[in-house]
Short mmCIF file of C-alpha atoms and ligand atoms in Angstrom, two decimals:
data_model
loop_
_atom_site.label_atom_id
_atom_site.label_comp_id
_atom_site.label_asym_id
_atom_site.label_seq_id
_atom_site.Cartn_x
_atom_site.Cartn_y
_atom_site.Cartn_z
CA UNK A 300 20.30 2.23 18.68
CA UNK A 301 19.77 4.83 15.97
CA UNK A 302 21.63 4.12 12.82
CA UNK A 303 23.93 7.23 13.42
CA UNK A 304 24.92 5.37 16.80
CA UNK A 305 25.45 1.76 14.87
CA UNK A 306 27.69 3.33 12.46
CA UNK A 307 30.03 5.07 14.85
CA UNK A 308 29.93 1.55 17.08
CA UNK A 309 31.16 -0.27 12.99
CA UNK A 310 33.23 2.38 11.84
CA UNK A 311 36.26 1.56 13.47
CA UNK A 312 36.65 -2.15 12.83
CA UNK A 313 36.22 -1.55 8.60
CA UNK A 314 38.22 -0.62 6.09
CA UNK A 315 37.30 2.80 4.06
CA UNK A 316 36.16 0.90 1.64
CA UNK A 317 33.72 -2.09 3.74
CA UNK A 318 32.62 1.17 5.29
CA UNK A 319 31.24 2.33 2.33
CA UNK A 320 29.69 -1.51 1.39
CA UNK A 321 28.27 -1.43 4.86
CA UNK A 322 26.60 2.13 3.94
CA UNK A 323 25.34 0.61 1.29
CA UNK A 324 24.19 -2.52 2.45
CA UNK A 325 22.54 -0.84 5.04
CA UNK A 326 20.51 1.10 2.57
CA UNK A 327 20.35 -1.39 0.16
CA UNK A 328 18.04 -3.55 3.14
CA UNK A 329 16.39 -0.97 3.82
CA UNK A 330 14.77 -0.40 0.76
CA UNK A 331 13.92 -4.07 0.44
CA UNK A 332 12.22 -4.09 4.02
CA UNK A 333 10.35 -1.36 2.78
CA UNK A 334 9.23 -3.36 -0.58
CA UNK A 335 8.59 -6.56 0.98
CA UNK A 336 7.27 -6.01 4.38
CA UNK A 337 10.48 -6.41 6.52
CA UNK A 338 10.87 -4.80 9.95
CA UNK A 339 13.31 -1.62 8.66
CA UNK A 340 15.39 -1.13 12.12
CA UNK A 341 15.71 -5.02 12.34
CA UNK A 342 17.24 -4.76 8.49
CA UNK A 343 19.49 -1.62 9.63
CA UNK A 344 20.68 -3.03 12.42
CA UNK A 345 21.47 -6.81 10.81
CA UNK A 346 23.18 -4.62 7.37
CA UNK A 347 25.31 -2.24 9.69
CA UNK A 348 26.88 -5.18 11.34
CA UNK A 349 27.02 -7.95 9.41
CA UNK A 350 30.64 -7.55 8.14
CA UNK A 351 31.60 -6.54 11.80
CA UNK A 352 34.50 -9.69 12.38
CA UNK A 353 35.83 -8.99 8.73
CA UNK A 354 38.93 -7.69 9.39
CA UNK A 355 39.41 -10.22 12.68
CA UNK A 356 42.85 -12.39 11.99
CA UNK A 357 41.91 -15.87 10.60
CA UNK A 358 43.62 -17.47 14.35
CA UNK A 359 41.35 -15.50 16.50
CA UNK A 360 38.44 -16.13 14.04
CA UNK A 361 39.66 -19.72 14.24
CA UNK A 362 39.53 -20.43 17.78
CA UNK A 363 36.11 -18.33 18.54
CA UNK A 364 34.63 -21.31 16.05
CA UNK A 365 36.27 -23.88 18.27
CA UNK A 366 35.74 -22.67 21.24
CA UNK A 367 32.18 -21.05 20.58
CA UNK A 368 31.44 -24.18 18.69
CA UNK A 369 30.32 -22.42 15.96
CA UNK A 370 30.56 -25.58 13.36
CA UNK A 371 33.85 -27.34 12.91
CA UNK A 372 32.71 -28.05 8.95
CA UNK A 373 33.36 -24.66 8.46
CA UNK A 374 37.12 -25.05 9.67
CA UNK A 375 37.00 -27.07 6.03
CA UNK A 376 35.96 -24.58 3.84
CA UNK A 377 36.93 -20.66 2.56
CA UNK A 378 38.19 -18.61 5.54
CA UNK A 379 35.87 -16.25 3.81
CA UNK A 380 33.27 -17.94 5.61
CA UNK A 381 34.22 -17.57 8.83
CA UNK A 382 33.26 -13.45 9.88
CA UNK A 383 29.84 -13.91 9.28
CA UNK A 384 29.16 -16.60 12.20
CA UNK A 385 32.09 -15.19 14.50
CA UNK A 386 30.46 -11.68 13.85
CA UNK A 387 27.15 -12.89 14.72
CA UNK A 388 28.98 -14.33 18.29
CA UNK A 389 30.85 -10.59 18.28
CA UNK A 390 28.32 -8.67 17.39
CA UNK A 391 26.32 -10.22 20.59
CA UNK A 392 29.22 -10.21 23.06
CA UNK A 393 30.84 -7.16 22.15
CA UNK A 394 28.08 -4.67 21.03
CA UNK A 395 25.30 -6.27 23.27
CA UNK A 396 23.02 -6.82 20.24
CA UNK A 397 20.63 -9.61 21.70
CA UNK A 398 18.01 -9.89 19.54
CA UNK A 399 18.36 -13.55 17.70
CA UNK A 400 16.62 -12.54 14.55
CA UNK A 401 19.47 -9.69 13.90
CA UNK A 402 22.07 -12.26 15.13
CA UNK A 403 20.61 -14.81 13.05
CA UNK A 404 21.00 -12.53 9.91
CA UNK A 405 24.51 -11.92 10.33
CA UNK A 406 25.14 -15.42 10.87
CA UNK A 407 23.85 -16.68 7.17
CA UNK A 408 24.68 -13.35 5.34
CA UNK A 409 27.47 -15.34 3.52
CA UNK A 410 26.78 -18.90 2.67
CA UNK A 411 22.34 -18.59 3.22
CA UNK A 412 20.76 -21.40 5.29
CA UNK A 413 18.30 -23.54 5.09
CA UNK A 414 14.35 -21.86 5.71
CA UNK A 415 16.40 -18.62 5.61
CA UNK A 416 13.84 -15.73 7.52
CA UNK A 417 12.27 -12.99 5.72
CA UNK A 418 15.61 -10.41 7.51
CA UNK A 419 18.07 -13.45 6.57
CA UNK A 420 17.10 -13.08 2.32
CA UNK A 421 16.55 -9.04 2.76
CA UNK A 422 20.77 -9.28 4.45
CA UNK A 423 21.86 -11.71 1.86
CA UNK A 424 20.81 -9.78 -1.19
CA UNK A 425 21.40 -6.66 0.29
CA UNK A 426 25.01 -7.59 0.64
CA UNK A 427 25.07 -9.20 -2.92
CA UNK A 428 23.45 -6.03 -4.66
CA UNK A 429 24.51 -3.22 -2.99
CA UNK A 430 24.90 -0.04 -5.38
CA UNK A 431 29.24 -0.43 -4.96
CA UNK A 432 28.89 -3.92 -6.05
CA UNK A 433 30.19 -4.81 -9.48
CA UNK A 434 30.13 -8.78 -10.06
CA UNK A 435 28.97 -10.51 -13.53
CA UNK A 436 25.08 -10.83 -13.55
CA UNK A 437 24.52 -8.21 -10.46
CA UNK A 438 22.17 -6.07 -12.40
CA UNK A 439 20.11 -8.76 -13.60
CA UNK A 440 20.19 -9.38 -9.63
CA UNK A 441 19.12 -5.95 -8.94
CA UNK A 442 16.45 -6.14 -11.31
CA UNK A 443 14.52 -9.21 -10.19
CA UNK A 444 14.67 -8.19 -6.73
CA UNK A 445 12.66 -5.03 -7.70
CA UNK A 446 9.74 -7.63 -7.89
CA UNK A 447 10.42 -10.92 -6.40
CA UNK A 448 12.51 -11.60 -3.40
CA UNK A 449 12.99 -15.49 -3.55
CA UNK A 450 13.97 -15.80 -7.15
CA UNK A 451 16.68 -12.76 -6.58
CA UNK A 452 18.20 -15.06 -3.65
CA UNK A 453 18.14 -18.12 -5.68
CA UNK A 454 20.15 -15.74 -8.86
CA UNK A 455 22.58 -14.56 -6.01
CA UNK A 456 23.08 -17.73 -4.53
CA UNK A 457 23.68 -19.64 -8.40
CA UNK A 458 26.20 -16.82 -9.49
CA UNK A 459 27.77 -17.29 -5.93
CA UNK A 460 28.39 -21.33 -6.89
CA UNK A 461 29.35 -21.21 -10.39
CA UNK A 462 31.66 -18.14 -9.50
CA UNK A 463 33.43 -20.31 -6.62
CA UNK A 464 33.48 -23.30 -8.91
CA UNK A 465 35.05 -21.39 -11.85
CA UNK A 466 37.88 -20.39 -9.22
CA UNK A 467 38.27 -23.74 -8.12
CA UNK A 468 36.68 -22.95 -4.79
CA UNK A 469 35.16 -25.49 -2.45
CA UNK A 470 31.88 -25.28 -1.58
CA UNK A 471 29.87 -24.98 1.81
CA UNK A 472 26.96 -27.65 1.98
CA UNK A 473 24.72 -24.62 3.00
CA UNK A 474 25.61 -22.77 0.27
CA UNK A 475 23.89 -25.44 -2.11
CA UNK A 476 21.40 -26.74 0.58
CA UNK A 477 19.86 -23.04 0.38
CA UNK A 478 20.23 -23.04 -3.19
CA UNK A 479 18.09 -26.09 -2.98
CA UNK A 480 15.67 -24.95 -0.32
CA UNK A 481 14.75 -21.91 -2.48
CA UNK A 482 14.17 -23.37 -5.54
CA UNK A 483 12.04 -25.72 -3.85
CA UNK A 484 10.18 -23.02 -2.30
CA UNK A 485 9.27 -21.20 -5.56
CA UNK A 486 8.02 -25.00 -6.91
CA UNK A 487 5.93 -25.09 -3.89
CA UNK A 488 5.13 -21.64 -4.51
CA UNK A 489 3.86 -22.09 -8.12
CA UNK A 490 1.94 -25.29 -8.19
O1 DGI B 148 31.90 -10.05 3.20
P1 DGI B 148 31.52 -9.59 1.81
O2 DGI B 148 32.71 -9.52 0.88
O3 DGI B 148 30.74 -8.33 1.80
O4 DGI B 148 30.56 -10.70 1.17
P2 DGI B 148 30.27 -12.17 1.69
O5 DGI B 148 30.08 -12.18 3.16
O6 DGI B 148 29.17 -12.70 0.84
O7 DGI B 148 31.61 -12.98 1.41
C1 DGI B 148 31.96 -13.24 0.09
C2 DGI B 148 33.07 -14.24 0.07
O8 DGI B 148 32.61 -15.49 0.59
C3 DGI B 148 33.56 -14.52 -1.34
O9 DGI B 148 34.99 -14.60 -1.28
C4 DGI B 148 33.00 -15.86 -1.68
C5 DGI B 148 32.91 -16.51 -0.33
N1 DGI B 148 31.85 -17.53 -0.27
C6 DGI B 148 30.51 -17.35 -0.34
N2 DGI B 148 29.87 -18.53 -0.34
C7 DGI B 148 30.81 -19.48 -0.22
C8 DGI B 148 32.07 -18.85 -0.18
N3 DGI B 148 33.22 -19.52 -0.09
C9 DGI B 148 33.17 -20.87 -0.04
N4 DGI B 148 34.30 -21.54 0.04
N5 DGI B 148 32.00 -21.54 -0.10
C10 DGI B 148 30.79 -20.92 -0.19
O10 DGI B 148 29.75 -21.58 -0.25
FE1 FE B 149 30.39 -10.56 4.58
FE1 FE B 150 29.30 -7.57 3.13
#
């Protein structure tokens, strides 16, 4: 599937506006699959798709977790959670993307996971720095990712926590078991 043919496949389930995230996602991981050795139609693929169940109502996203057994802990935390697993499930049973490492992507594009792939961080910060993005500390984001992949994830994922915290948000055990698994990483990395 050429990215012409993706986008016409995503176009109709976004907004005007998550169309133009998802265009810019979808460059945005490109150009870091480029700079760090990523498989480019994996990182198209994973970007034009990963906000596919966005716009699903909460019930139907609801159920698909139950029944698909997606993780009740999620049921527990921000609703905001929930498209990026369901569109990994949707994104495989409606658009007959198979490929696990695309799926996989889409999956932990929101909260990270633990021993996140090379295509899982490229998704993640693609959908955290993306040119139409505009939260406090992005371009210091943008900046560090020009050189170092890990340590942009680990800025993403810390603005991503104190931002939820200063709302009063909950948050998901992954969120800060990534955070963790990062920073451990770069120690590992460095000594
Ligand atoms: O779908 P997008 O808006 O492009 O971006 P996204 O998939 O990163 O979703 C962002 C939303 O997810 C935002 O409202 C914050 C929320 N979120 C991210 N991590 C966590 C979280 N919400 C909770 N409760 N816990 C988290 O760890
Ligand atoms: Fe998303
Ligand atoms: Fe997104």
């Amino acid at each position: 599937m050429n990215k012409e043919e993706a986008l016409e496949i995503v176009k109709p389930h976004l907004t005007e506006h998550r169309y133009e995230h998802t265009i810019g996602v979808m460059n945005t991981a490109i150009d870091l699959a480029e700079r760090f050795n990523g498989d480019k139609d994996k990182a198209m693929l994973a970007a034009v798709f990963h906000d596919y169940a966005k716009f699903r109502p909460k019930d139907e996203m609801e159920s698909i977790i139950i029944r698909e057994e997606l993780g009740k802990d999620l049921l527990k935390y921000g609703k905001e959670l929930w498209h990026a697993p369901v569109g990994a499930y949707l994104v495989k049973s409606e658009v007959g993307i198979t490929d696990e490492e695309i799926l996989q992507a889409i999956r932990s594009h929101t909260s990270g996971r633990v021993g996140m792939s090379l295509l899982e961080k490229i998704i993640f910060l693609a959908d955290y720095i993306e040119p139409s993005r505009h939260f406090p500390g992005v371009d210091e984001v943008r900046e560090t990712s020009e050189q170092n992949l890990d340590e942009a994830v680990r800025q993403a994922l810390m603005n991503t926590v104190i931002f939820l915290m200063k709302q009063n948000q909950l948050i998901y055990p992954e969120t800060l078991y990534t955070y963790n698994d990062i920073a451990n990483e770069q120690r590992r990395n460095n000594s």
